[in-house]
Amino acid sequence: MNTPLRFSYTNAVAFSDIPVVAGEELAAIVRGLLDDDWRLLALFGVPDNDEEDAAGLCCVLAHDVSGALTALRTNALRTYLALTPTCPQAHLFEREVFEQWGIVPEGHPWCKRVRRIPDAAEAAIHSKVKDKAVQETQRILRPFRFYRVGGEEVHEVAVGPVHAGVIEPGHFRFQCYGENVLHLEIALGYQHRGVEQMLVSGPAHRCLPLLECTAGDTSVGHATTHCVLLERLAGVTIPPRAQLVRRIGLELERLANHTGDLGAIGGDTGFLPTSSWNGRIRGDFLNLTAAVCGNRFGRGLVVPGGVAYDLSPNECHDMAARLRAAGRDVCGSVDVMLHAPSVLERCHGVGALDAACARNLGMVGVAARACGLELDARATAPLSALPCQPPRCEHTGDVLARVLVRNHELRDSLQMVEDDLANLAVLPENDLRAAGSTPAVGSLPPGKLAVAQVEGWRGEICHVAITDADGHFLVYKVVDPSFHNWPGLAVALRGNQISDFPLCNKSFNLSYCGHDL
Amino acid sequence: MSQSLVVYFVQLCLALLLAPLLPGIINRVKAIFAGRHGKPLLQTYYDLAKLLRKGEALSQTTTWVFTLAPAIALVATLCALALLPLGGSSSPLAFTGDFVLAAYLLALGRFATMLSALDTGSSFEGMGASREATFAALAEPVLFLTLMVLTSLSLNAGLDTEHALSLSALFGGQSADTWLGGKIELLLVPVVFFILLLVENCRIPVDDPNTHLELTMIHEVMVLDHSGPNLAIIVYGTALKLWFFAALIAGLMTPDLSPWPQAALRTGIVLLLSVLVGVTESVMARLRMQRVPALLGGAAAMSALALILSQMR
């Protein structure tokens, strides 16, 4: 391997500068980096220029302490030595690459499709492929069985993809011994719509709206990540006013969702007061977002180069008053729940994950912080020089820890938004967008790779883009925090009671469409 | 017809008519706690009327067991209710040891419901039946231990064995007379019965009747496949069972008064108890399933304490 390429997370690098490694070496190199506290951000296939349907791998890692990034790539290949046996956090990424490009990770323990489970008809079409090598690949592409525990006393419970509540589709397959869950396998992909594919050859007008609804509850998060990525590729810096408004949007999204989640956790424990109150208060925060940009979910707020809407000093004062009122309500409502011994008892020790396991799985966000991992992109990869709180961590990794992390973050966010509104009110009028051309449409500098990490309410959202020789997207990789955290949920449930699954699931509250893309 | 028989039949009709009101009261109390307006008080009646007019969807895997079970459960509950001294007047059906029959009539109803759940072949309903069986097995000794406290009391009061050992004597008003007379430990008995009411009627903290999450349900999941008139029978039977347990507690709380005031007091207590259930459901979360045995163990300990103390003094 050549000298490793280290670059700051704010910079774009030339794709050709990224060192090329052999497929057999990749696993060992990545393992070495993980041992030095690097973390896998993304692993994806990059189409080869010369050969059709062939792809190489590209792997981006972050060093959270120093804010440095590194990247590795391979030439086009058909098989390589799997990373998963030594780096479990590559597990889903390798399956995804396998599904998209047919690149086989040799020695992967569970190389099954991630999103699309082909039905019998589809499998039959595949079997008609004449090419021997491809046929060999397709053999593995057949519908893959669920992991199954043998024995007379073990029973299997299948839940979904149609659920009793108004939630997204996903299939859960439990292997149970009485009430105890031995194993849970989560099969998603029912909402796969090809987001990444639609982004290729952008930037185009449709990119931003598409990303705003990649995960509907994280509109501002994904929109901000996309815009930051475009700005980093184009080398644009956005004005301070835009930075403040963006942060207000992100934190309001966090407030609304943490409020909703805490209420929903209350509902699942059967504690109705907080459940009902938080349902109402969540609406207050959504309405505050609507007061900024006209949409309760913050669509249209963030645009490449800055933001589309401004707040006058009067509007800032107005919003701050409404924010304080909603903040008082939600703090009271959550305190009622956190002072109910029956709720604490219900949440304590359920669905616990230890820090080592969370780190191995590459978990991010609330779920990772509840295990004691100090991962918060607001602190490790800040978007601006604005002051922010250090990551809020708990150490037990159970449902209660996830509740407490949300509770602390809720209060931090209230303070941050209030401070930001005060700062915005006294900030002299200036532009909302970066001077010069907006990089929303058209071409970007060619042959570059850039990475954007933004702490959405659920966790770190990561987008990686590589531009081709014409300055269009060759690859656009979207990694929603849910993608990292779904395996965490499956592991957290082992050895727990099957009746604890709904509560445990709610405490993670992961996105289905953010995973399915 | 004697006056007490008239009171009994009036109270039986009242129980049959007002039972669906109890879930309505519980829901209204919960709504008030949550700051909501809530469903109408009479919602259960509307639901029953709606369900009775509907057709029924039957899964192909089910057999006659599935269709028969709701009726068995309802009839069993009805018979058990008829054995109670409703309104404080002895049941015309009373006989020595009828409390054993009442307890096992309820068990028969539960058994029928569990069979119908297993009949569907669904993994959810199987889990629900398994949970119901477990908790019922744990609740049964508590019920009998508590009845033992009452029978010892009844025998001490000097009644002959033939009359002392029936529900009509046990819940006839002497319990309240005794604790009003100074044996304050007997107040533990209604507390134990309240816990049994919560367990047997699948209320929070044992089960959550409002949840939509199949994996956590106990009673609700067993009746997921029922629809139409059969579901109406189940809903009505559930309400009647709630009235049964509330009437037991009312029997422990009212002293020996003249028939009509006592009947009025007992009905009032039944309605108040549904308010109390609503308050309980609002102020606490549901227990983790593994903790339910501890709750029942605590109830058993309270019964034992009441038994020992009342025998020592």
PDB file of C-alpha atoms in Angstrom, chain A residues 133-388:
ATOM      1  CA  ALA A 133     -19.193 -16.942 -14.003  1.00  0.00           C
ATOM      2  CA  VAL A 134     -22.336 -14.849 -13.760  1.00  0.00           C
ATOM      3  CA  GLN A 135     -24.375 -17.972 -13.137  1.00  0.00           C
ATOM      4  CA  GLU A 136     -22.097 -18.769 -10.262  1.00  0.00           C
ATOM      5  CA  THR A 137     -22.790 -15.329  -8.850  1.00  0.00           C
ATOM      6  CA  GLN A 138     -26.522 -15.639  -9.350  1.00  0.00           C
ATOM      7  CA  ARG A 139     -26.560 -18.946  -7.564  1.00  0.00           C
ATOM      8  CA  ILE A 140     -25.747 -17.003  -4.449  1.00  0.00           C
ATOM      9  CA  LEU A 141     -28.283 -14.372  -5.426  1.00  0.00           C
ATOM     10  CA  ARG A 142     -31.136 -16.827  -4.992  1.00  0.00           C
ATOM     11  CA  PRO A 143     -33.625 -16.169  -2.206  1.00  0.00           C
ATOM     12  CA  PHE A 144     -31.725 -16.759   0.948  1.00  0.00           C
ATOM     13  CA  ARG A 145     -33.238 -18.557   3.895  1.00  0.00           C
ATOM     14  CA  PHE A 146     -33.660 -16.948   7.266  1.00  0.00           C
ATOM     15  CA  TYR A 147     -31.294 -18.055   9.941  1.00  0.00           C
ATOM     16  CA  ARG A 148     -33.001 -20.859  11.791  1.00  0.00           C
ATOM     17  CA  VAL A 149     -32.457 -22.427  15.189  1.00  0.00           C
ATOM     18  CA  GLY A 150     -33.226 -26.160  15.280  1.00  0.00           C
ATOM     19  CA  GLY A 151     -34.971 -28.166  17.960  1.00  0.00           C
ATOM     20  CA  GLU A 152     -38.484 -29.167  18.963  1.00  0.00           C
ATOM     21  CA  GLU A 153     -38.871 -26.525  21.659  1.00  0.00           C
ATOM     22  CA  VAL A 154     -37.745 -23.619  19.544  1.00  0.00           C
ATOM     23  CA  HIS A 155     -40.482 -21.702  17.831  1.00  0.00           C
ATOM     24  CA  GLU A 156     -40.338 -19.128  15.113  1.00  0.00           C
ATOM     25  CA  VAL A 157     -42.326 -15.909  15.118  1.00  0.00           C
ATOM     26  CA  ALA A 158     -42.694 -13.885  11.942  1.00  0.00           C
ATOM     27  CA  VAL A 159     -43.777 -10.258  12.235  1.00  0.00           C
ATOM     28  CA  GLY A 160     -44.468  -7.957   9.328  1.00  0.00           C
ATOM     29  CA  PRO A 161     -43.940  -6.569   6.760  1.00  0.00           C
ATOM     30  CA  VAL A 162     -47.489  -5.319   7.433  1.00  0.00           C
ATOM     31  CA  HIS A 163     -47.682  -4.104  11.011  1.00  0.00           C
ATOM     32  CA  ALA A 164     -50.477  -3.283  13.434  1.00  0.00           C
ATOM     33  CA  GLY A 165     -49.397   0.331  13.855  1.00  0.00           C
ATOM     34  CA  VAL A 166     -49.025   3.026  11.241  1.00  0.00           C
ATOM     35  CA  ILE A 167     -45.377   2.370  10.603  1.00  0.00           C
ATOM     36  CA  GLU A 168     -43.172   1.424   7.700  1.00  0.00           C
ATOM     37  CA  PRO A 169     -42.853  -2.105   6.336  1.00  0.00           C
ATOM     38  CA  GLY A 170     -40.162  -4.454   7.604  1.00  0.00           C
ATOM     39  CA  HIS A 171     -40.020  -8.147   8.384  1.00  0.00           C
ATOM     40  CA  PHE A 172     -38.763  -9.497  11.691  1.00  0.00           C
ATOM     41  CA  ARG A 173     -38.038 -13.178  12.176  1.00  0.00           C
ATOM     42  CA  PHE A 174     -37.580 -14.304  15.763  1.00  0.00           C
ATOM     43  CA  GLN A 175     -36.189 -17.626  16.906  1.00  0.00           C
ATOM     44  CA  CYS A 176     -37.631 -18.095  20.366  1.00  0.00           C
ATOM     45  CA  TYR A 177     -37.223 -20.493  23.215  1.00  0.00           C
ATOM     46  CA  GLY A 178     -40.371 -19.817  25.214  1.00  0.00           C
ATOM     47  CA  GLU A 179     -40.447 -16.096  25.768  1.00  0.00           C
ATOM     48  CA  ASN A 180     -36.695 -15.754  25.218  1.00  0.00           C
ATOM     49  CA  VAL A 181     -35.354 -14.551  21.908  1.00  0.00           C
ATOM     50  CA  LEU A 182     -32.390 -16.587  20.747  1.00  0.00           C
ATOM     51  CA  HIS A 183     -31.985 -14.758  17.469  1.00  0.00           C
ATOM     52  CA  LEU A 184     -33.653 -11.994  15.522  1.00  0.00           C
ATOM     53  CA  GLU A 185     -33.191 -11.455  11.825  1.00  0.00           C
ATOM     54  CA  ILE A 186     -34.431  -8.220  10.295  1.00  0.00           C
ATOM     55  CA  ALA A 187     -35.293  -8.236   6.606  1.00  0.00           C
ATOM     56  CA  LEU A 188     -35.821  -4.819   5.055  1.00  0.00           C
ATOM     57  CA  GLY A 189     -35.913  -3.453   1.548  1.00  0.00           C
ATOM     58  CA  TYR A 190     -39.646  -3.155   1.012  1.00  0.00           C
ATOM     59  CA  GLN A 191     -39.235   0.554   0.359  1.00  0.00           C
ATOM     60  CA  HIS A 192     -36.257   0.345  -1.944  1.00  0.00           C
ATOM     61  CA  ARG A 193     -36.747   2.894  -4.695  1.00  0.00           C
ATOM     62  CA  GLY A 194     -33.234   3.441  -6.032  1.00  0.00           C
ATOM     63  CA  VAL A 195     -32.391   6.827  -4.510  1.00  0.00           C
ATOM     64  CA  GLU A 196     -28.658   6.486  -5.095  1.00  0.00           C
ATOM     65  CA  GLN A 197     -29.230   5.477  -8.708  1.00  0.00           C
ATOM     66  CA  MET A 198     -31.430   8.519  -9.301  1.00  0.00           C
ATOM     67  CA  LEU A 199     -28.721  10.806  -7.953  1.00  0.00           C
ATOM     68  CA  VAL A 200     -26.055   9.557 -10.350  1.00  0.00           C
ATOM     69  CA  SER A 201     -25.190  12.051 -13.110  1.00  0.00           C
ATOM     70  CA  GLY A 202     -26.437  14.916 -10.940  1.00  0.00           C
ATOM     71  CA  PRO A 203     -26.265  17.523  -9.553  1.00  0.00           C
ATOM     72  CA  ALA A 204     -29.730  18.200 -10.875  1.00  0.00           C
ATOM     73  CA  HIS A 205     -32.807  20.025  -9.618  1.00  0.00           C
ATOM     74  CA  ARG A 206     -34.379  16.811  -8.388  1.00  0.00           C
ATOM     75  CA  CYS A 207     -31.481  15.841  -6.123  1.00  0.00           C
ATOM     76  CA  LEU A 208     -32.434  18.021  -3.174  1.00  0.00           C
ATOM     77  CA  PRO A 209     -36.157  17.124  -3.031  1.00  0.00           C
ATOM     78  CA  LEU A 210     -35.213  13.476  -3.438  1.00  0.00           C
ATOM     79  CA  LEU A 211     -32.871  13.599  -0.478  1.00  0.00           C
ATOM     80  CA  GLU A 212     -35.360  15.560   1.600  1.00  0.00           C
ATOM     81  CA  CYS A 213     -37.665  12.571   1.430  1.00  0.00           C
ATOM     82  CA  THR A 214     -34.981   9.909   1.729  1.00  0.00           C
ATOM     83  CA  ALA A 215     -36.078   9.598   5.334  1.00  0.00           C
ATOM     84  CA  GLY A 216     -39.122  11.800   5.786  1.00  0.00           C
ATOM     85  CA  ASP A 217     -38.449  12.465   9.467  1.00  0.00           C
ATOM     86  CA  THR A 218     -34.898  13.635   8.690  1.00  0.00           C
ATOM     87  CA  SER A 219     -35.604  16.087   5.854  1.00  0.00           C
ATOM     88  CA  VAL A 220     -33.386  18.850   7.194  1.00  0.00           C
ATOM     89  CA  GLY A 221     -30.678  16.351   8.120  1.00  0.00           C
ATOM     90  CA  HIS A 222     -30.346  14.804   4.677  1.00  0.00           C
ATOM     91  CA  ALA A 223     -30.834  18.130   2.870  1.00  0.00           C
ATOM     92  CA  THR A 224     -28.082  19.717   4.954  1.00  0.00           C
ATOM     93  CA  THR A 225     -25.758  16.780   4.339  1.00  0.00           C
ATOM     94  CA  HIS A 226     -26.347  17.009   0.587  1.00  0.00           C
ATOM     95  CA  CYS A 227     -25.772  20.753   0.503  1.00  0.00           C
ATOM     96  CA  VAL A 228     -22.635  20.539   2.638  1.00  0.00           C
ATOM     97  CA  LEU A 229     -21.326  17.877   0.266  1.00  0.00           C
ATOM     98  CA  LEU A 230     -21.957  20.074  -2.793  1.00  0.00           C
ATOM     99  CA  GLU A 231     -20.292  23.018  -1.066  1.00  0.00           C
ATOM    100  CA  ARG A 232     -17.247  20.931  -0.174  1.00  0.00           C
ATOM    101  CA  LEU A 233     -16.943  19.649  -3.733  1.00  0.00           C
ATOM    102  CA  ALA A 234     -17.250  23.192  -5.091  1.00  0.00           C
ATOM    103  CA  GLY A 235     -15.099  24.725  -2.355  1.00  0.00           C
ATOM    104  CA  VAL A 236     -17.783  27.199  -1.253  1.00  0.00           C
ATOM    105  CA  THR A 237     -18.129  28.620   2.251  1.00  0.00           C
ATOM    106  CA  ILE A 238     -21.582  29.654   3.389  1.00  0.00           C
ATOM    107  CA  PRO A 239     -22.287  32.927   5.260  1.00  0.00           C
ATOM    108  CA  PRO A 240     -22.692  32.919   9.066  1.00  0.00           C
ATOM    109  CA  ARG A 241     -26.399  33.744   8.881  1.00  0.00           C
ATOM    110  CA  ALA A 242     -27.042  30.618   6.827  1.00  0.00           C
ATOM    111  CA  GLN A 243     -25.036  28.551   9.291  1.00  0.00           C
ATOM    112  CA  LEU A 244     -27.242  29.724  12.145  1.00  0.00           C
ATOM    113  CA  VAL A 245     -30.503  29.079  10.297  1.00  0.00           C
ATOM    114  CA  ARG A 246     -29.312  25.617   9.228  1.00  0.00           C
ATOM    115  CA  ARG A 247     -28.450  24.743  12.782  1.00  0.00           C
ATOM    116  CA  ILE A 248     -31.825  26.012  14.009  1.00  0.00           C
ATOM    117  CA  GLY A 249     -33.481  23.763  11.418  1.00  0.00           C
ATOM    118  CA  LEU A 250     -31.427  20.717  12.450  1.00  0.00           C
ATOM    119  CA  GLU A 251     -32.007  21.239  16.160  1.00  0.00           C
ATOM    120  CA  LEU A 252     -35.745  21.840  15.720  1.00  0.00           C
ATOM    121  CA  GLU A 253     -35.891  18.544  13.846  1.00  0.00           C
ATOM    122  CA  ARG A 254     -34.071  16.894  16.743  1.00  0.00           C
ATOM    123  CA  LEU A 255     -36.463  18.495  19.237  1.00  0.00           C
ATOM    124  CA  ALA A 256     -39.575  17.347  17.389  1.00  0.00           C
ATOM    125  CA  ASN A 257     -38.333  13.792  16.956  1.00  0.00           C
ATOM    126  CA  HIS A 258     -36.882  13.323  20.443  1.00  0.00           C
ATOM    127  CA  THR A 259     -40.172  14.627  21.842  1.00  0.00           C
ATOM    128  CA  GLY A 260     -42.136  12.194  19.693  1.00  0.00           C
ATOM    129  CA  ASP A 261     -39.817   9.290  20.554  1.00  0.00           C
ATOM    130  CA  LEU A 262     -39.976   9.865  24.296  1.00  0.00           C
ATOM    131  CA  GLY A 263     -43.758  10.001  24.062  1.00  0.00           C
ATOM    132  CA  ALA A 264     -43.851   6.834  21.980  1.00  0.00           C
ATOM    133  CA  ILE A 265     -41.619   5.034  24.483  1.00  0.00           C
ATOM    134  CA  GLY A 266     -44.058   6.174  27.173  1.00  0.00           C
ATOM    135  CA  GLY A 267     -46.889   4.750  25.080  1.00  0.00           C
ATOM    136  CA  ASP A 268     -45.170   1.397  24.674  1.00  0.00           C
ATOM    137  CA  THR A 269     -44.619   1.069  28.404  1.00  0.00           C
ATOM    138  CA  GLY A 270     -48.317   1.821  28.868  1.00  0.00           C
ATOM    139  CA  PHE A 271     -47.617   5.191  30.492  1.00  0.00           C
ATOM    140  CA  LEU A 272     -50.278   7.274  28.841  1.00  0.00           C
ATOM    141  CA  PRO A 273     -49.899  10.854  30.135  1.00  0.00           C
ATOM    142  CA  THR A 274     -46.469  11.490  28.580  1.00  0.00           C
ATOM    143  CA  SER A 275     -47.505   9.631  25.469  1.00  0.00           C
ATOM    144  CA  SER A 276     -50.468  11.942  24.863  1.00  0.00           C
ATOM    145  CA  TRP A 277     -48.776  15.173  25.904  1.00  0.00           C
ATOM    146  CA  ASN A 278     -45.666  14.592  23.811  1.00  0.00           C
ATOM    147  CA  GLY A 279     -47.803  13.862  20.783  1.00  0.00           C
ATOM    148  CA  ARG A 280     -49.200  17.359  21.087  1.00  0.00           C
ATOM    149  CA  ILE A 281     -45.889  19.069  21.933  1.00  0.00           C
ATOM    150  CA  ARG A 282     -44.126  17.441  18.983  1.00  0.00           C
ATOM    151  CA  GLY A 283     -46.579  19.388  16.833  1.00  0.00           C
ATOM    152  CA  ASP A 284     -45.440  22.623  18.495  1.00  0.00           C
ATOM    153  CA  PHE A 285     -41.869  22.001  17.381  1.00  0.00           C
ATOM    154  CA  LEU A 286     -42.966  21.040  13.875  1.00  0.00           C
ATOM    155  CA  ASN A 287     -44.969  24.262  13.719  1.00  0.00           C
ATOM    156  CA  LEU A 288     -41.871  26.217  14.732  1.00  0.00           C
ATOM    157  CA  THR A 289     -40.076  24.662  11.760  1.00  0.00           C
ATOM    158  CA  ALA A 290     -43.026  25.692   9.604  1.00  0.00           C
ATOM    159  CA  ALA A 291     -42.676  29.228  10.966  1.00  0.00           C
ATOM    160  CA  VAL A 292     -39.154  29.335   9.501  1.00  0.00           C
ATOM    161  CA  CYS A 293     -39.712  27.816   6.089  1.00  0.00           C
ATOM    162  CA  GLY A 294     -43.433  27.124   5.658  1.00  0.00           C
ATOM    163  CA  ASN A 295     -43.098  23.350   5.888  1.00  0.00           C
ATOM    164  CA  ARG A 296     -43.514  21.430   9.126  1.00  0.00           C
ATOM    165  CA  PHE A 297     -40.772  18.973   8.166  1.00  0.00           C
ATOM    166  CA  GLY A 298     -38.366  21.654   7.018  1.00  0.00           C
ATOM    167  CA  ARG A 299     -38.527  20.916   3.314  1.00  0.00           C
ATOM    168  CA  GLY A 300     -37.140  23.721   1.216  1.00  0.00           C
ATOM    169  CA  LEU A 301     -35.261  25.314   4.110  1.00  0.00           C
ATOM    170  CA  VAL A 302     -31.738  24.300   3.159  1.00  0.00           C
ATOM    171  CA  VAL A 303     -30.428  25.014  -0.332  1.00  0.00           C
ATOM    172  CA  PRO A 304     -26.958  24.561  -1.813  1.00  0.00           C
ATOM    173  CA  GLY A 305     -24.836  27.512  -0.754  1.00  0.00           C
ATOM    174  CA  GLY A 306     -26.983  28.518   2.183  1.00  0.00           C
ATOM    175  CA  VAL A 307     -30.624  28.655   3.188  1.00  0.00           C
ATOM    176  CA  ALA A 308     -33.754  29.835   1.416  1.00  0.00           C
ATOM    177  CA  TYR A 309     -35.441  31.621   4.329  1.00  0.00           C
ATOM    178  CA  ASP A 310     -34.442  34.288   6.793  1.00  0.00           C
ATOM    179  CA  LEU A 311     -35.785  35.349  10.162  1.00  0.00           C
ATOM    180  CA  SER A 312     -36.161  39.004  11.119  1.00  0.00           C
ATOM    181  CA  PRO A 313     -35.211  40.062  14.694  1.00  0.00           C
ATOM    182  CA  ASN A 314     -38.917  40.266  15.540  1.00  0.00           C
ATOM    183  CA  GLU A 315     -39.558  36.775  14.220  1.00  0.00           C
ATOM    184  CA  CYS A 316     -36.579  35.532  16.228  1.00  0.00           C
ATOM    185  CA  HIS A 317     -38.021  36.934  19.465  1.00  0.00           C
ATOM    186  CA  ASP A 318     -41.406  35.508  18.604  1.00  0.00           C
ATOM    187  CA  MET A 319     -39.997  32.078  17.934  1.00  0.00           C
ATOM    188  CA  ALA A 320     -37.882  32.145  21.064  1.00  0.00           C
ATOM    189  CA  ALA A 321     -41.013  32.776  23.154  1.00  0.00           C
ATOM    190  CA  ARG A 322     -42.865  29.899  21.465  1.00  0.00           C
ATOM    191  CA  LEU A 323     -39.826  27.693  21.872  1.00  0.00           C
ATOM    192  CA  ARG A 324     -39.614  28.422  25.587  1.00  0.00           C
ATOM    193  CA  ALA A 325     -43.289  27.594  26.056  1.00  0.00           C
ATOM    194  CA  ALA A 326     -43.001  24.290  24.177  1.00  0.00           C
ATOM    195  CA  GLY A 327     -39.724  23.558  25.970  1.00  0.00           C
ATOM    196  CA  ARG A 328     -41.322  24.074  29.366  1.00  0.00           C
ATOM    197  CA  ASP A 329     -44.153  21.731  28.405  1.00  0.00           C
ATOM    198  CA  VAL A 330     -41.928  18.967  27.091  1.00  0.00           C
ATOM    199  CA  CYS A 331     -39.520  19.101  30.024  1.00  0.00           C
ATOM    200  CA  GLY A 332     -42.473  18.813  32.408  1.00  0.00           C
ATOM    201  CA  SER A 333     -44.008  15.972  30.460  1.00  0.00           C
ATOM    202  CA  VAL A 334     -40.742  14.023  30.279  1.00  0.00           C
ATOM    203  CA  ASP A 335     -40.024  14.652  33.969  1.00  0.00           C
ATOM    204  CA  VAL A 336     -43.359  13.088  34.871  1.00  0.00           C
ATOM    205  CA  MET A 337     -42.295   9.959  33.001  1.00  0.00           C
ATOM    206  CA  LEU A 338     -38.773   9.900  34.405  1.00  0.00           C
ATOM    207  CA  HIS A 339     -40.112  10.230  37.936  1.00  0.00           C
ATOM    208  CA  ALA A 340     -42.462   7.266  37.574  1.00  0.00           C
ATOM    209  CA  PRO A 341     -40.675   4.272  39.155  1.00  0.00           C
ATOM    210  CA  SER A 342     -42.739   1.865  37.056  1.00  0.00           C
ATOM    211  CA  VAL A 343     -41.441   3.423  33.815  1.00  0.00           C
ATOM    212  CA  LEU A 344     -37.825   3.371  34.978  1.00  0.00           C
ATOM    213  CA  GLU A 345     -38.161  -0.234  36.069  1.00  0.00           C
ATOM    214  CA  ARG A 346     -39.723  -1.157  32.739  1.00  0.00           C
ATOM    215  CA  CYS A 347     -36.889   0.409  30.750  1.00  0.00           C
ATOM    216  CA  HIS A 348     -33.989  -0.575  32.967  1.00  0.00           C
ATOM    217  CA  GLY A 349     -31.818  -3.368  31.648  1.00  0.00           C
ATOM    218  CA  VAL A 350     -33.995  -4.084  28.612  1.00  0.00           C
ATOM    219  CA  GLY A 351     -32.218  -4.450  25.269  1.00  0.00           C
ATOM    220  CA  ALA A 352     -28.761  -3.705  26.630  1.00  0.00           C
ATOM    221  CA  LEU A 353     -25.756  -3.454  24.320  1.00  0.00           C
ATOM    222  CA  ASP A 354     -22.209  -3.044  25.558  1.00  0.00           C
ATOM    223  CA  ALA A 355     -19.809  -0.447  24.196  1.00  0.00           C
ATOM    224  CA  ALA A 356     -17.482  -2.988  22.594  1.00  0.00           C
ATOM    225  CA  CYS A 357     -20.343  -4.541  20.655  1.00  0.00           C
ATOM    226  CA  ALA A 358     -21.659  -1.135  19.576  1.00  0.00           C
ATOM    227  CA  ARG A 359     -18.194  -0.143  18.374  1.00  0.00           C
ATOM    228  CA  ASN A 360     -17.721  -3.419  16.498  1.00  0.00           C
ATOM    229  CA  LEU A 361     -21.049  -2.957  14.737  1.00  0.00           C
ATOM    230  CA  GLY A 362     -20.125   0.619  13.842  1.00  0.00           C
ATOM    231  CA  MET A 363     -23.173   2.083  15.526  1.00  0.00           C
ATOM    232  CA  VAL A 364     -23.757   5.847  15.551  1.00  0.00           C
ATOM    233  CA  GLY A 365     -26.032   8.436  17.080  1.00  0.00           C
ATOM    234  CA  VAL A 366     -28.324   8.149  20.081  1.00  0.00           C
ATOM    235  CA  ALA A 367     -27.999   4.351  20.246  1.00  0.00           C
ATOM    236  CA  ALA A 368     -24.188   4.529  20.236  1.00  0.00           C
ATOM    237  CA  ARG A 369     -24.047   7.323  22.814  1.00  0.00           C
ATOM    238  CA  ALA A 370     -26.341   5.312  25.085  1.00  0.00           C
ATOM    239  CA  CYS A 371     -23.609   2.636  25.081  1.00  0.00           C
ATOM    240  CA  GLY A 372     -20.955   5.167  26.021  1.00  0.00           C
ATOM    241  CA  LEU A 373     -19.411   5.853  22.594  1.00  0.00           C
ATOM    242  CA  GLU A 374     -18.625   9.548  22.296  1.00  0.00           C
ATOM    243  CA  LEU A 375     -19.824   9.851  18.735  1.00  0.00           C
ATOM    244  CA  ASP A 376     -21.530  13.061  17.758  1.00  0.00           C
ATOM    245  CA  ALA A 377     -20.746  14.642  14.414  1.00  0.00           C
ATOM    246  CA  ARG A 378     -21.654  18.038  15.900  1.00  0.00           C
ATOM    247  CA  ALA A 379     -18.520  17.716  18.028  1.00  0.00           C
ATOM    248  CA  THR A 380     -16.247  15.573  15.851  1.00  0.00           C
ATOM    249  CA  ALA A 381     -17.006  17.081  12.439  1.00  0.00           C
ATOM    250  CA  PRO A 382     -18.588  20.476  13.177  1.00  0.00           C
ATOM    251  CA  LEU A 383     -20.158  22.332  10.263  1.00  0.00           C
ATOM    252  CA  SER A 384     -19.264  25.744  11.654  1.00  0.00           C
ATOM    253  CA  ALA A 385     -17.300  27.372  14.447  1.00  0.00           C
ATOM    254  CA  LEU A 386     -20.465  27.845  16.522  1.00  0.00           C
ATOM    255  CA  PRO A 387     -20.095  26.492  20.067  1.00  0.00           C
ATOM    256  CA  CYS A 388     -21.831  23.212  20.830  1.00  0.00           C
TER     257      CYS A 388
END
